[in-house]
Protein backbone atom coordinates (compact mmCIF):
# COMPACT_ATOMS: atom_id res chain seq x y z
CA UNK A 1 0.00 0.00 0.00
CA UNK A 2 2.72 2.40 1.04
CA UNK A 3 4.92 1.39 -1.91
CA UNK A 4 2.00 1.94 -4.29
CA UNK A 5 1.45 5.41 -2.86
CA UNK A 6 5.12 6.27 -3.37
CA UNK A 7 4.89 5.12 -6.99
CA UNK A 8 1.88 7.37 -7.57
CA UNK A 9 3.81 10.46 -6.53
CA UNK A 10 4.91 12.81 -9.27
CA UNK A 11 6.99 10.58 -11.50
CA UNK A 12 8.18 13.38 -13.75
CA UNK A 13 11.42 15.07 -12.81
CA UNK A 14 11.59 18.61 -14.04
CA UNK A 15 14.96 20.17 -13.57
CA UNK A 16 14.36 22.86 -10.99
CA UNK A 17 16.25 26.13 -10.96
CA UNK A 18 19.60 25.98 -9.28
CA UNK A 19 19.82 27.01 -5.66
CA UNK A 20 22.18 29.81 -4.73
CA UNK A 21 25.14 27.40 -4.65
CA UNK A 22 24.57 26.18 -8.21
CA UNK A 23 23.23 22.73 -7.35
CA UNK A 24 20.08 21.64 -9.19
CA UNK A 25 17.04 21.04 -6.98
CA UNK A 26 15.92 17.97 -8.96
CA UNK A 27 15.26 15.46 -6.19
CA UNK A 28 11.63 14.93 -5.23
CA UNK A 29 10.14 13.51 -2.05
CA UNK A 30 9.94 10.00 -3.49
CA UNK A 31 13.65 10.14 -4.38
CA UNK A 32 14.57 11.37 -0.91
CA UNK A 33 12.65 8.54 0.74
CA UNK A 34 14.20 5.88 -1.46
CA UNK A 35 17.71 7.36 -1.20
CA UNK A 36 17.59 6.91 2.54
CA UNK A 37 16.07 3.45 2.28
CA UNK A 38 18.75 2.54 -0.24
CA UNK A 39 21.45 3.42 2.24
CA UNK A 40 20.08 1.06 4.88
CA UNK A 41 18.37 -1.98 3.34
CA UNK A 42 21.31 -3.93 2.02
CA UNK A 43 23.75 -6.66 2.97
CA UNK A 44 23.23 -5.82 6.65
CA UNK A 45 19.72 -7.23 6.34
CA UNK A 46 20.17 -9.78 3.55
CA UNK A 47 23.33 -11.39 4.97
CA UNK A 48 24.34 -10.09 8.44
CA UNK A 49 20.90 -10.61 10.03
CA UNK A 50 21.50 -14.37 10.00
CA UNK A 51 24.71 -13.99 11.99
CA UNK A 52 22.92 -11.70 14.46
CA UNK A 53 20.26 -14.33 15.14
CA UNK A 54 22.89 -17.07 15.42
CA UNK A 55 24.92 -15.05 17.95
CA UNK A 56 22.20 -13.58 20.20
CA UNK A 57 19.11 -15.65 19.40
CA UNK A 58 16.01 -14.24 17.70
CA UNK A 59 14.95 -12.22 20.77
CA UNK A 60 18.41 -10.76 21.28
CA UNK A 61 18.69 -9.80 17.62
CA UNK A 62 15.25 -8.14 17.54
CA UNK A 63 15.89 -6.21 20.76
CA UNK A 64 19.30 -5.01 19.52
CA UNK A 65 17.87 -3.78 16.23
CA UNK A 66 14.99 -2.08 18.07
CA UNK A 67 17.33 -0.14 20.37
CA UNK A 68 19.56 0.97 17.49
CA UNK A 69 16.43 1.76 15.46
CA UNK A 70 15.14 4.08 18.19
CA UNK A 71 18.55 5.77 18.35
CA UNK A 72 18.51 6.30 14.58
CA UNK A 73 14.97 7.66 14.85
CA UNK A 74 16.12 10.42 17.19
CA UNK A 75 19.14 11.14 14.98
CA UNK A 76 16.91 11.49 11.93
CA UNK A 77 14.58 13.77 13.91
CA UNK A 78 17.61 15.94 14.68
CA UNK A 79 18.77 15.94 11.08
CA UNK A 80 15.25 16.72 9.82
CA UNK A 81 14.97 19.77 12.05
CA UNK A 82 18.31 21.18 10.90
CA UNK A 83 17.93 20.05 7.27
CA UNK A 84 14.45 21.53 6.82
CA UNK A 85 15.68 24.83 8.32
CA UNK A 86 19.05 24.90 6.53
CA UNK A 87 19.15 22.52 3.52
CA UNK A 88 22.81 22.33 2.44
CA UNK A 89 24.86 19.59 0.79
CA UNK A 90 27.48 19.83 3.54
CA UNK A 91 24.83 18.77 6.06
CA UNK A 92 26.27 18.07 9.52
CA UNK A 93 29.77 19.22 8.49
CA UNK A 94 28.32 22.66 7.76
CA UNK A 95 26.14 22.54 10.89
CA UNK A 96 29.17 21.74 13.06
CA UNK A 97 31.05 24.67 11.51
CA UNK A 98 28.16 27.08 12.18
CA UNK A 99 26.85 25.79 15.54
CA UNK A 100 29.84 24.17 17.32
CA UNK A 101 33.39 24.78 16.10
CA UNK A 102 34.85 25.04 12.55
CA UNK A 103 37.45 22.41 13.49
CA UNK A 104 34.68 19.89 14.26
CA UNK A 105 33.05 20.70 10.92
CA UNK A 106 36.38 20.11 9.16
CA UNK A 107 36.93 16.75 10.88
CA UNK A 108 33.34 15.55 10.36
CA UNK A 109 33.44 16.46 6.67
CA UNK A 110 36.68 14.65 5.88
CA UNK A 111 35.68 11.72 8.11
CA UNK A 112 32.41 11.31 6.22
CA UNK A 113 34.04 11.68 2.81
CA UNK A 114 36.62 9.04 3.69
CA UNK A 115 33.94 6.69 5.01
CA UNK A 116 32.00 6.67 1.75
CA UNK A 117 35.04 6.77 -0.55
CA UNK A 118 36.29 3.57 1.08
CA UNK A 119 32.77 2.13 0.94
CA UNK A 120 32.96 2.48 -2.85
CA UNK A 121 36.07 0.27 -2.76
CA UNK A 122 34.29 -2.25 -0.53
CA UNK A 123 31.31 -2.43 -2.90
CA UNK A 124 33.62 -2.96 -5.89
CA UNK A 125 35.19 -5.90 -4.04
CA UNK A 126 31.73 -7.27 -3.21
CA UNK A 127 30.61 -7.01 -6.85
CA UNK A 128 33.42 -9.29 -7.99
CA UNK A 129 32.41 -11.97 -5.48
CA UNK A 130 28.73 -11.73 -6.44
CA UNK A 131 29.40 -11.98 -10.17
CA UNK A 132 31.60 -15.03 -9.65
CA UNK A 133 28.42 -16.81 -8.49
CA UNK A 134 27.33 -16.82 -12.16
CA UNK A 135 30.69 -16.42 -13.91
CA UNK A 136 33.29 -18.18 -11.72
CA UNK A 137 36.16 -18.00 -14.23
CA UNK A 138 35.89 -14.35 -15.22
CA UNK A 139 38.68 -12.00 -14.02
CA UNK A 140 37.52 -9.88 -11.07
CA UNK A 141 38.88 -6.65 -12.52
CA UNK A 142 36.41 -6.78 -15.43
CA UNK A 143 33.31 -6.73 -13.24
CA UNK A 144 34.64 -4.13 -10.83
CA UNK A 145 35.59 -1.93 -13.81
CA UNK A 146 32.17 -2.22 -15.44
CA UNK A 147 30.27 -1.37 -12.28
CA UNK A 148 32.63 1.49 -11.40
CA UNK A 149 31.90 3.06 -14.81
CA UNK A 150 28.14 2.58 -14.29
CA UNK A 151 28.21 4.23 -10.84
CA UNK A 152 30.39 7.08 -12.13
CA UNK A 153 28.09 7.81 -15.09
CA UNK A 154 24.95 7.73 -12.94
CA UNK A 155 26.50 10.44 -10.78
CA UNK A 156 28.22 12.34 -13.59
CA UNK A 157 25.25 12.95 -15.88
CA UNK A 158 23.01 14.76 -13.36
CA UNK A 159 21.54 14.49 -9.88
CA UNK A 160 18.39 13.39 -11.71
CA UNK A 161 20.25 10.29 -12.95
CA UNK A 162 21.46 9.47 -9.47
CA UNK A 163 18.00 9.98 -7.95
CA UNK A 164 16.20 7.81 -10.50
CA UNK A 165 18.78 5.00 -10.29
CA UNK A 166 18.61 5.01 -6.49
CA UNK A 167 14.82 5.02 -6.59
CA UNK A 168 14.65 1.84 -8.68
CA UNK A 169 17.55 0.11 -6.91
CA UNK A 170 15.81 0.71 -3.60
CA UNK A 171 12.41 -0.34 -4.91
CA UNK A 172 13.82 -3.76 -5.87
CA UNK A 173 15.07 -4.24 -2.30
CA UNK A 174 11.84 -3.01 -0.70
CA UNK A 175 9.70 -5.32 -2.85
CA UNK A 176 12.01 -8.26 -2.05
CA UNK A 177 11.68 -7.68 1.70
CA UNK A 178 7.87 -7.36 1.44
CA UNK A 179 7.62 -10.61 -0.55
CA UNK A 180 9.92 -12.28 1.98
CA UNK A 181 7.84 -11.17 4.98
CA UNK A 182 4.57 -12.24 3.32
CA UNK A 183 6.01 -15.61 2.22
CA UNK A 184 7.54 -16.24 5.65
CA UNK A 185 4.30 -15.39 7.46
CA UNK A 186 2.35 -17.82 5.25
CA UNK A 187 4.95 -20.52 6.05
CA UNK A 188 4.77 -19.87 9.80
CA UNK A 189 1.03 -20.56 9.79
CA UNK A 190 1.24 -23.51 7.38
CA UNK A 191 -0.45 -21.84 4.40
CA UNK A 192 2.76 -22.41 2.41
CA UNK A 193 5.34 -25.18 2.86
CA UNK A 194 5.04 -28.61 4.39
CA UNK A 195 4.02 -27.72 7.95
CA UNK A 196 2.93 -24.92 10.23
CA UNK A 197 6.20 -24.03 11.95
CA UNK A 198 4.52 -21.79 14.51
CA UNK A 199 6.65 -20.36 17.31
CA UNK A 200 8.64 -23.46 18.32
CA UNK A 201 11.95 -22.20 16.89
CA UNK A 202 11.66 -18.99 18.88
CA UNK A 203 12.21 -20.89 22.12
CA UNK A 204 14.49 -23.72 20.96
CA UNK A 205 17.54 -24.25 23.22
CA UNK A 206 18.10 -21.15 25.35
CA UNK A 207 16.31 -18.90 22.85
CA UNK A 208 14.90 -16.32 22.43
CA UNK A 209 17.92 -14.74 24.15
CA UNK A 210 21.25 -16.49 23.62
CA UNK A 211 24.73 -15.48 24.77
CA UNK A 212 23.65 -12.86 27.29
CA UNK A 213 24.41 -9.15 27.24
CA UNK A 214 27.84 -9.46 25.58
CA UNK A 215 26.29 -11.22 22.59
CA UNK A 216 23.77 -8.39 22.28
CA UNK A 217 26.57 -5.80 22.48
CA UNK A 218 28.13 -7.38 19.41
CA UNK A 219 24.77 -7.20 17.62
CA UNK A 220 24.41 -3.52 18.55
CA UNK A 221 27.41 -2.84 16.33
CA UNK A 222 26.15 -5.02 13.49
CA UNK A 223 22.76 -3.27 13.71
CA UNK A 224 24.45 0.12 13.72
CA UNK A 225 26.35 -0.69 10.54
CA UNK A 226 23.11 -1.93 8.95
CA UNK A 227 21.33 1.38 9.62
CA UNK A 228 24.22 3.56 8.44
CA UNK A 229 23.30 5.55 5.36
CA UNK A 230 20.05 6.95 6.74
CA UNK A 231 21.84 10.28 7.20
CA UNK A 232 22.06 10.60 3.40
CA UNK A 233 18.81 12.51 3.78
CA UNK A 234 20.77 15.46 5.13
CA UNK A 235 23.33 15.44 2.31
CA UNK A 236 20.58 15.23 -0.34
CA UNK A 237 18.70 18.16 1.22
CA UNK A 238 20.68 20.67 -0.84
CA UNK A 239 19.30 19.19 -4.07
CA UNK A 240 15.69 18.59 -3.02
CA UNK A 241 12.98 20.66 -4.71
CA UNK A 242 11.02 21.38 -1.50
CA UNK A 243 13.25 20.51 1.47
CA UNK A 244 11.04 22.08 4.16
CA UNK A 245 8.29 19.56 3.38
CA UNK A 246 10.18 16.69 1.76
CA UNK A 247 12.76 16.11 4.52
CA UNK A 248 10.35 15.77 7.49
CA UNK A 249 8.05 13.62 5.37
CA UNK A 250 10.88 11.34 4.28
CA UNK A 251 12.16 10.99 7.87
CA UNK A 252 8.75 9.85 9.10
CA UNK A 253 8.33 7.35 6.28
CA UNK A 254 11.87 6.01 6.28
CA UNK A 255 12.16 5.29 9.98
CA UNK A 256 8.98 3.28 10.28
CA UNK A 257 9.61 1.37 7.06
CA UNK A 258 13.16 0.46 8.01
CA UNK A 259 12.23 -0.57 11.54
CA UNK A 260 9.25 -2.54 10.24
CA UNK A 261 11.31 -4.25 7.55
CA UNK A 262 14.20 -5.15 9.81
CA UNK A 263 12.21 -6.28 12.85
CA UNK A 264 9.61 -8.24 10.88
CA UNK A 265 12.25 -9.82 8.63
CA UNK A 266 14.37 -10.89 11.62
CA UNK A 267 11.25 -12.21 13.38
CA UNK A 268 10.33 -14.29 10.31
CA UNK A 269 13.88 -15.69 10.04
CA UNK A 270 13.97 -16.46 13.78
CA UNK A 271 10.64 -18.30 13.62
CA UNK A 272 11.45 -20.34 10.52
CA UNK A 273 15.13 -21.17 11.14
CA UNK A 274 16.44 -22.14 14.61
CA UNK A 275 19.32 -19.94 15.78
CA UNK A 276 21.39 -23.12 16.20
CA UNK A 277 21.50 -23.58 12.41
CA UNK A 278 25.16 -23.01 11.45
CA UNK A 279 24.21 -21.72 7.99
CA UNK A 280 22.92 -18.52 9.60
CA UNK A 281 26.49 -17.56 10.51
CA UNK A 282 27.70 -17.99 6.91
CA UNK A 283 28.00 -14.75 4.94
CA UNK A 284 27.86 -16.52 1.58
CA UNK A 285 24.90 -15.49 -0.57
CA UNK A 286 24.06 -19.12 -1.31
CA UNK A 287 23.14 -19.62 2.35
CA UNK A 288 21.81 -16.15 3.24
CA UNK A 289 18.82 -16.35 5.61
CA UNK A 290 16.57 -15.01 2.85
CA UNK A 291 17.77 -17.75 0.50
CA UNK A 292 17.20 -20.43 3.16
CA UNK A 293 13.62 -19.29 3.77
CA UNK A 294 12.77 -19.03 0.06
CA UNK A 295 14.21 -22.52 -0.48
CA UNK A 296 12.07 -23.89 2.37
CA UNK A 297 9.07 -22.33 0.62
CA UNK A 298 9.96 -24.34 -2.49
CA UNK A 299 10.90 -21.35 -4.63
CA UNK A 300 13.22 -22.52 -7.39
CA UNK A 301 16.46 -20.63 -8.10
CA UNK A 302 16.23 -18.90 -4.70
CA UNK A 303 20.00 -18.43 -4.53
CA UNK A 304 20.14 -16.83 -7.98
CA UNK A 305 17.26 -14.50 -7.21
CA UNK A 306 18.78 -13.38 -3.91
CA UNK A 307 22.19 -12.99 -5.55
CA UNK A 308 20.62 -10.58 -8.04
CA UNK A 309 18.91 -8.65 -5.23
CA UNK A 310 22.16 -8.44 -3.25
CA UNK A 311 23.91 -7.21 -6.40
CA UNK A 312 21.29 -4.46 -6.56
CA UNK A 313 21.94 -3.65 -2.89
CA UNK A 314 25.68 -3.38 -3.52
CA UNK A 315 25.18 -1.13 -6.55
CA UNK A 316 22.80 1.02 -4.52
CA UNK A 317 25.33 1.39 -1.70
CA UNK A 318 28.12 2.27 -4.14
CA UNK A 319 25.89 4.73 -5.99
CA UNK A 320 24.85 6.42 -2.72
CA UNK A 321 28.43 6.43 -1.45
CA UNK A 322 29.70 8.16 -4.56
CA UNK A 323 26.95 10.77 -4.31
CA UNK A 324 27.41 11.48 -0.58
CA UNK A 325 31.19 11.69 -0.64
CA UNK A 326 31.20 13.89 -3.75
CA UNK A 327 28.75 16.40 -2.27
CA UNK A 328 30.58 16.53 1.04
CA UNK A 329 33.93 17.12 -0.69
CA UNK A 330 32.41 19.84 -2.91
CA UNK A 331 30.88 21.63 0.07
CA UNK A 332 34.14 21.55 2.01
CA UNK A 333 35.96 23.03 -1.00
CA UNK A 334 33.36 25.80 -1.09
CA UNK A 335 34.03 26.53 2.60
CA UNK A 336 37.82 26.52 2.16
CA UNK A 337 38.32 23.19 3.96
CA UNK A 338 39.40 21.33 0.80
CA UNK A 339 41.32 22.39 -2.36
CA UNK A 340 39.40 25.05 -4.30
CA UNK A 341 39.35 23.14 -7.64
CA UNK A 342 37.05 20.55 -6.02
CA UNK A 343 34.31 23.19 -5.81
CA UNK A 344 33.70 23.25 -9.58
CA UNK A 345 30.24 22.38 -10.94
CA UNK A 346 29.52 21.29 -14.52
CA UNK A 347 26.55 22.62 -16.52
CA UNK A 348 24.27 20.00 -14.95
CA UNK A 349 25.13 21.17 -11.45
CA UNK A 350 27.33 18.14 -10.67
CA UNK A 351 30.59 18.65 -8.68
CA UNK A 352 32.61 16.96 -11.40
CA UNK A 353 36.13 17.39 -9.95
CA UNK A 354 35.05 16.14 -6.53
CA UNK A 355 33.40 13.18 -8.26
CA UNK A 356 36.56 12.30 -10.20
CA UNK A 357 38.82 12.55 -7.13
CA UNK A 358 36.42 10.43 -5.04
CA UNK A 359 36.23 7.81 -7.80
CA UNK A 360 40.03 7.66 -8.07
CA UNK A 361 40.47 7.24 -4.30
CA UNK A 362 37.85 4.48 -4.21
CA UNK A 363 39.57 2.75 -7.14
CA UNK A 364 43.03 2.97 -5.55
CA UNK A 365 41.67 1.55 -2.29
CA UNK A 366 40.06 -1.30 -4.22
CA UNK A 367 43.29 -2.04 -6.13
CA UNK A 368 45.08 -2.25 -2.76
CA UNK A 369 43.16 -5.48 -2.13
CA UNK A 370 45.11 -7.15 -4.94
CA UNK A 371 48.55 -6.45 -3.48
CA UNK A 372 50.23 -8.55 -0.82
CA UNK A 373 47.61 -10.26 1.31
CA UNK A 374 45.23 -7.30 1.16
CA UNK A 375 46.48 -5.95 4.51
CA UNK A 376 46.33 -2.32 3.37
CA UNK A 377 42.77 -2.76 2.18
CA UNK A 378 41.70 -4.39 5.47
CA UNK A 379 43.17 -1.50 7.44
CA UNK A 380 41.41 1.04 5.20
CA UNK A 381 38.11 -0.74 5.73
CA UNK A 382 38.62 -0.93 9.49
CA UNK A 383 39.49 2.76 9.64
CA UNK A 384 36.23 3.58 7.85
CA UNK A 385 34.19 1.23 10.03
CA UNK A 386 33.87 3.71 12.88
CA UNK A 387 33.36 6.74 10.63
CA UNK A 388 29.60 6.32 10.36
CA UNK A 389 29.20 6.26 14.13
CA UNK A 390 31.39 9.35 14.47
CA UNK A 391 29.14 11.13 11.94
CA UNK A 392 26.09 10.18 14.02
CA UNK A 393 27.74 11.54 17.17
CA UNK A 394 28.35 14.75 15.24
CA UNK A 395 24.67 15.00 14.25
CA UNK A 396 23.57 14.68 17.89
CA UNK A 397 26.04 17.37 19.03
CA UNK A 398 25.08 19.73 16.19
CA UNK A 399 21.36 19.48 16.89
CA UNK A 400 21.75 20.04 20.62
CA UNK A 401 23.79 23.17 19.95
CA UNK A 402 21.49 24.35 17.12
CA UNK A 403 18.36 24.24 19.26
CA UNK A 404 20.06 25.94 22.22
CA UNK A 405 21.49 28.66 19.94
CA UNK A 406 18.09 29.16 18.31
CA UNK A 407 16.49 29.79 21.70
CA UNK A 408 19.44 31.84 23.00
CA UNK A 409 19.09 34.20 20.05
CA UNK A 410 15.43 34.80 20.91
CA UNK A 411 13.90 33.01 17.93
CA UNK A 412 10.44 31.42 18.01
CA UNK A 413 10.56 27.60 17.92
CA UNK A 414 7.12 27.57 16.32
CA UNK A 415 8.65 29.16 13.21
CA UNK A 416 10.89 26.13 12.56
CA UNK A 417 9.78 24.28 9.41
CA UNK A 418 10.03 21.05 11.42
CA UNK A 419 10.47 20.63 15.16
CA UNK A 420 11.99 17.37 16.42
CA UNK A 421 10.26 15.46 19.17
CA UNK A 422 11.44 15.02 22.77
CA UNK A 423 14.27 17.56 22.75
CA UNK A 424 16.74 17.47 24.53
CA UNK A 425 16.21 13.76 25.32
CA UNK A 426 16.50 12.75 21.65
CA UNK A 427 20.02 13.97 20.83
CA UNK A 428 21.31 13.11 24.33
CA UNK A 429 19.96 9.54 24.07
CA UNK A 430 21.38 9.14 20.55
CA UNK A 431 24.76 10.48 21.65
CA UNK A 432 24.89 8.13 24.66
CA UNK A 433 23.92 4.98 22.73
CA UNK A 434 26.19 5.82 19.80
CA UNK A 435 29.10 6.59 22.14
CA UNK A 436 28.52 3.28 23.92
CA UNK A 437 28.65 1.42 20.61
CA UNK A 438 31.83 3.26 19.52
CA UNK A 439 33.66 2.44 22.76
CA UNK A 440 32.46 -1.17 22.65
CA UNK A 441 33.66 -1.79 19.09
CA UNK A 442 36.02 -4.56 20.19
CA UNK A 443 35.48 -5.03 23.92
CA UNK A 444 36.80 -8.61 23.67
CA UNK A 445 40.30 -7.24 22.97
CA UNK A 446 40.40 -6.07 26.60
CA UNK A 447 38.85 -9.19 28.15
CA UNK A 448 41.74 -11.68 28.21
CA UNK A 449 44.82 -11.92 30.41
CA UNK A 450 46.64 -9.61 28.02
CA UNK A 451 45.25 -6.77 25.91
CA UNK A 452 45.10 -7.66 22.22
CA UNK A 453 46.78 -4.52 20.94
CA UNK A 454 46.52 -5.58 17.30
CA UNK A 455 42.77 -6.04 17.76
CA UNK A 456 42.54 -2.66 19.47
CA UNK A 457 44.41 -0.93 16.63
CA UNK A 458 42.36 -2.61 13.91
CA UNK A 459 39.03 -1.78 15.58
CA UNK A 460 39.69 1.72 16.91
CA UNK A 461 42.05 3.24 14.32
CA UNK A 462 39.24 5.47 12.99
CA UNK A 463 39.00 7.28 16.34
CA UNK A 464 42.58 8.67 16.55
CA UNK A 465 42.44 9.59 12.85
CA UNK A 466 39.33 11.68 13.52
CA UNK A 467 40.92 13.30 16.59
CA UNK A 468 44.05 14.17 14.57
CA UNK A 469 41.88 15.92 11.96
CA UNK A 470 39.86 17.76 14.60
CA UNK A 471 42.69 18.86 16.89
CA UNK A 472 45.15 19.47 14.04
CA UNK A 473 42.79 21.92 12.33
CA UNK A 474 41.95 23.50 15.69
CA UNK A 475 45.61 24.18 16.46
CA UNK A 476 46.48 25.38 12.95
CA UNK A 477 43.49 27.69 12.56
CA UNK A 478 43.16 28.55 16.28
CA UNK A 479 39.42 27.89 16.20
CA UNK A 480 37.22 28.05 19.31
CA UNK A 481 33.80 26.77 20.31
CA UNK A 482 31.27 29.35 19.08
CA UNK A 483 29.17 31.04 21.82
CA UNK A 484 25.45 30.25 21.46
CA UNK A 485 24.55 33.86 20.78
CA UNK A 486 27.17 34.04 18.00
CA UNK A 487 26.17 30.84 16.12
CA UNK A 488 25.37 31.53 12.46
CA UNK A 489 21.71 30.58 11.97
CA UNK A 490 21.46 32.16 8.54
CA UNK A 491 21.34 29.83 5.56
PDB file of N, CA, C and O in Angstrom, residues 416-440:
ATOM      1  N   UNK A 416      10.081  27.161  13.217  1.00  0.00           N
ATOM      2  CA  UNK A 416      10.894  26.133  12.564  1.00  0.00           C
ATOM      3  C   UNK A 416      10.037  25.349  11.574  1.00  0.00           C
ATOM      4  O   UNK A 416       8.899  24.986  11.896  1.00  0.00           O
ATOM      5  N   UNK A 417      10.555  25.068  10.376  1.00  0.00           N
ATOM      6  CA  UNK A 417       9.775  24.281   9.407  1.00  0.00           C
ATOM      7  C   UNK A 417       9.410  22.889   9.947  1.00  0.00           C
ATOM      8  O   UNK A 417       8.376  22.342   9.621  1.00  0.00           O
ATOM      9  N   UNK A 418      10.295  22.348  10.784  1.00  0.00           N
ATOM     10  CA  UNK A 418      10.026  21.054  11.419  1.00  0.00           C
ATOM     11  C   UNK A 418      10.690  21.055  12.798  1.00  0.00           C
ATOM     12  O   UNK A 418      11.845  21.433  12.926  1.00  0.00           O
ATOM     13  N   UNK A 419       9.944  20.655  13.796  1.00  0.00           N
ATOM     14  CA  UNK A 419      10.472  20.632  15.161  1.00  0.00           C
ATOM     15  C   UNK A 419      10.570  19.182  15.628  1.00  0.00           C
ATOM     16  O   UNK A 419       9.574  18.464  15.650  1.00  0.00           O
ATOM     17  N   UNK A 420      11.787  18.764  15.993  1.00  0.00           N
ATOM     18  CA  UNK A 420      11.994  17.372  16.417  1.00  0.00           C
ATOM     19  C   UNK A 420      11.290  17.117  17.742  1.00  0.00           C
ATOM     20  O   UNK A 420      11.070  18.029  18.538  1.00  0.00           O
ATOM     21  N   UNK A 421      10.988  15.848  17.962  1.00  0.00           N
ATOM     22  CA  UNK A 421      10.260  15.461  19.170  1.00  0.00           C
ATOM     23  C   UNK A 421      11.224  15.155  20.321  1.00  0.00           C
ATOM     24  O   UNK A 421      12.346  14.712  20.104  1.00  0.00           O
ATOM     25  N   UNK A 422      10.755  15.392  21.526  1.00  0.00           N
ATOM     26  CA  UNK A 422      11.444  15.023  22.767  1.00  0.00           C
ATOM     27  C   UNK A 422      12.842  15.627  22.905  1.00  0.00           C
ATOM     28  O   UNK A 422      13.774  14.967  23.355  1.00  0.00           O
ATOM     29  N   UNK A 423      13.010  16.873  22.488  1.00  0.00           N
ATOM     30  CA  UNK A 423      14.269  17.562  22.753  1.00  0.00           C
ATOM     31  C   UNK A 423      14.275  17.998  24.228  1.00  0.00           C
ATOM     32  O   UNK A 423      13.251  18.455  24.743  1.00  0.00           O
ATOM     33  N   UNK A 424      15.397  17.886  24.972  1.00  0.00           N
ATOM     34  CA  UNK A 424      16.741  17.467  24.531  1.00  0.00           C
ATOM     35  C   UNK A 424      17.013  15.970  24.689  1.00  0.00           C
ATOM     36  O   UNK A 424      18.132  15.520  24.460  1.00  0.00           O
ATOM     37  N   UNK A 425      15.981  15.195  25.103  1.00  0.00           N
ATOM     38  CA  UNK A 425      16.215  13.765  25.324  1.00  0.00           C
ATOM     39  C   UNK A 425      16.740  13.088  24.060  1.00  0.00           C
ATOM     40  O   UNK A 425      17.660  12.261  24.133  1.00  0.00           O
ATOM     41  N   UNK A 426      16.138  13.433  22.895  1.00  0.00           N
ATOM     42  CA  UNK A 426      16.497  12.754  21.651  1.00  0.00           C
ATOM     43  C   UNK A 426      17.979  12.763  21.335  1.00  0.00           C
ATOM     44  O   UNK A 426      18.614  11.700  21.254  1.00  0.00           O
ATOM     45  N   UNK A 427      18.591  13.953  21.159  1.00  0.00           N
ATOM     46  CA  UNK A 427      20.017  13.969  20.829  1.00  0.00           C
ATOM     47  C   UNK A 427      20.911  13.436  21.947  1.00  0.00           C
ATOM     48  O   UNK A 427      21.948  12.834  21.672  1.00  0.00           O
ATOM     49  N   UNK A 428      20.503  13.629  23.212  1.00  0.00           N
ATOM     50  CA  UNK A 428      21.313  13.108  24.326  1.00  0.00           C
ATOM     51  C   UNK A 428      21.280  11.576  24.330  1.00  0.00           C
ATOM     52  O   UNK A 428      22.317  10.917  24.492  1.00  0.00           O
ATOM     53  N   UNK A 429      20.088  10.997  24.123  1.00  0.00           N
ATOM     54  CA  UNK A 429      19.964   9.538  24.071  1.00  0.00           C
ATOM     55  C   UNK A 429      20.769   8.971  22.906  1.00  0.00           C
ATOM     56  O   UNK A 429      21.502   7.992  23.052  1.00  0.00           O
ATOM     57  N   UNK A 430      20.646   9.607  21.728  1.00  0.00           N
ATOM     58  CA  UNK A 430      21.378   9.141  20.546  1.00  0.00           C
ATOM     59  C   UNK A 430      22.886   9.222  20.772  1.00  0.00           C
ATOM     60  O   UNK A 430      23.627   8.294  20.420  1.00  0.00           O
ATOM     61  N   UNK A 431      23.331  10.316  21.378  1.00  0.00           N
ATOM     62  CA  UNK A 431      24.761  10.478  21.652  1.00  0.00           C
ATOM     63  C   UNK A 431      25.250   9.387  22.608  1.00  0.00           C
ATOM     64  O   UNK A 431      26.314   8.794  22.395  1.00  0.00           O
ATOM     65  N   UNK A 432      24.480   9.120  23.656  1.00  0.00           N
ATOM     66  CA  UNK A 432      24.892   8.133  24.662  1.00  0.00           C
ATOM     67  C   UNK A 432      24.970   6.727  24.066  1.00  0.00           C
ATOM     68  O   UNK A 432      25.960   6.006  24.259  1.00  0.00           O
ATOM     69  N   UNK A 433      23.933   6.326  23.321  1.00  0.00           N
ATOM     70  CA  UNK A 433      23.918   4.976  22.732  1.00  0.00           C
ATOM     71  C   UNK A 433      25.020   4.841  21.696  1.00  0.00           C
ATOM     72  O   UNK A 433      25.748   3.846  21.653  1.00  0.00           O
ATOM     73  N   UNK A 434      25.167   5.870  20.845  1.00  0.00           N
ATOM     74  CA  UNK A 434      26.186   5.820  19.795  1.00  0.00           C
ATOM     75  C   UNK A 434      27.589   5.797  20.405  1.00  0.00           C
ATOM     76  O   UNK A 434      28.464   5.051  19.950  1.00  0.00           O
ATOM     77  N   UNK A 435      27.813   6.586  21.460  1.00  0.00           N
ATOM     78  CA  UNK A 435      29.103   6.590  22.141  1.00  0.00           C
ATOM     79  C   UNK A 435      29.403   5.235  22.767  1.00  0.00           C
ATOM     80  O   UNK A 435      30.543   4.755  22.720  1.00  0.00           O
ATOM     81  N   UNK A 436      28.380   4.611  23.325  1.00  0.00           N
ATOM     82  CA  UNK A 436      28.525   3.278  23.921  1.00  0.00           C
ATOM     83  C   UNK A 436      28.945   2.254  22.864  1.00  0.00           C
ATOM     84  O   UNK A 436      29.828   1.424  23.088  1.00  0.00           O
ATOM     85  N   UNK A 437      28.320   2.336  21.701  1.00  0.00           N
ATOM     86  CA  UNK A 437      28.649   1.416  20.609  1.00  0.00           C
ATOM     87  C   UNK A 437      30.070   1.652  20.108  1.00  0.00           C
ATOM     88  O   UNK A 437      30.821   0.707  19.849  1.00  0.00           O
ATOM     89  N   UNK A 438      30.469   2.921  19.980  1.00  0.00           N
ATOM     90  CA  UNK A 438      31.829   3.257  19.521  1.00  0.00           C
ATOM     91  C   UNK A 438      32.874   2.686  20.478  1.00  0.00           C
ATOM     92  O   UNK A 438      33.841   2.040  20.061  1.00  0.00           O
ATOM     93  N   UNK A 439      32.684   2.908  21.768  1.00  0.00           N
ATOM     94  CA  UNK A 439      33.656   2.436  22.762  1.00  0.00           C
ATOM     95  C   UNK A 439      33.666   0.914  22.862  1.00  0.00           C
ATOM     96  O   UNK A 439      34.683   0.320  23.202  1.00  0.00           O
ATOM     97  N   UNK A 440      32.536   0.289  22.556  1.00  0.00           N
ATOM     98  CA  UNK A 440      32.461  -1.169  22.655  1.00  0.00           C
ATOM     99  C   UNK A 440      32.773  -1.896  21.362  1.00  0.00           C
ATOM    100  O   UNK A 440      32.469  -3.085  21.222  1.00  0.00           O
TER     101      UNK A 440
END
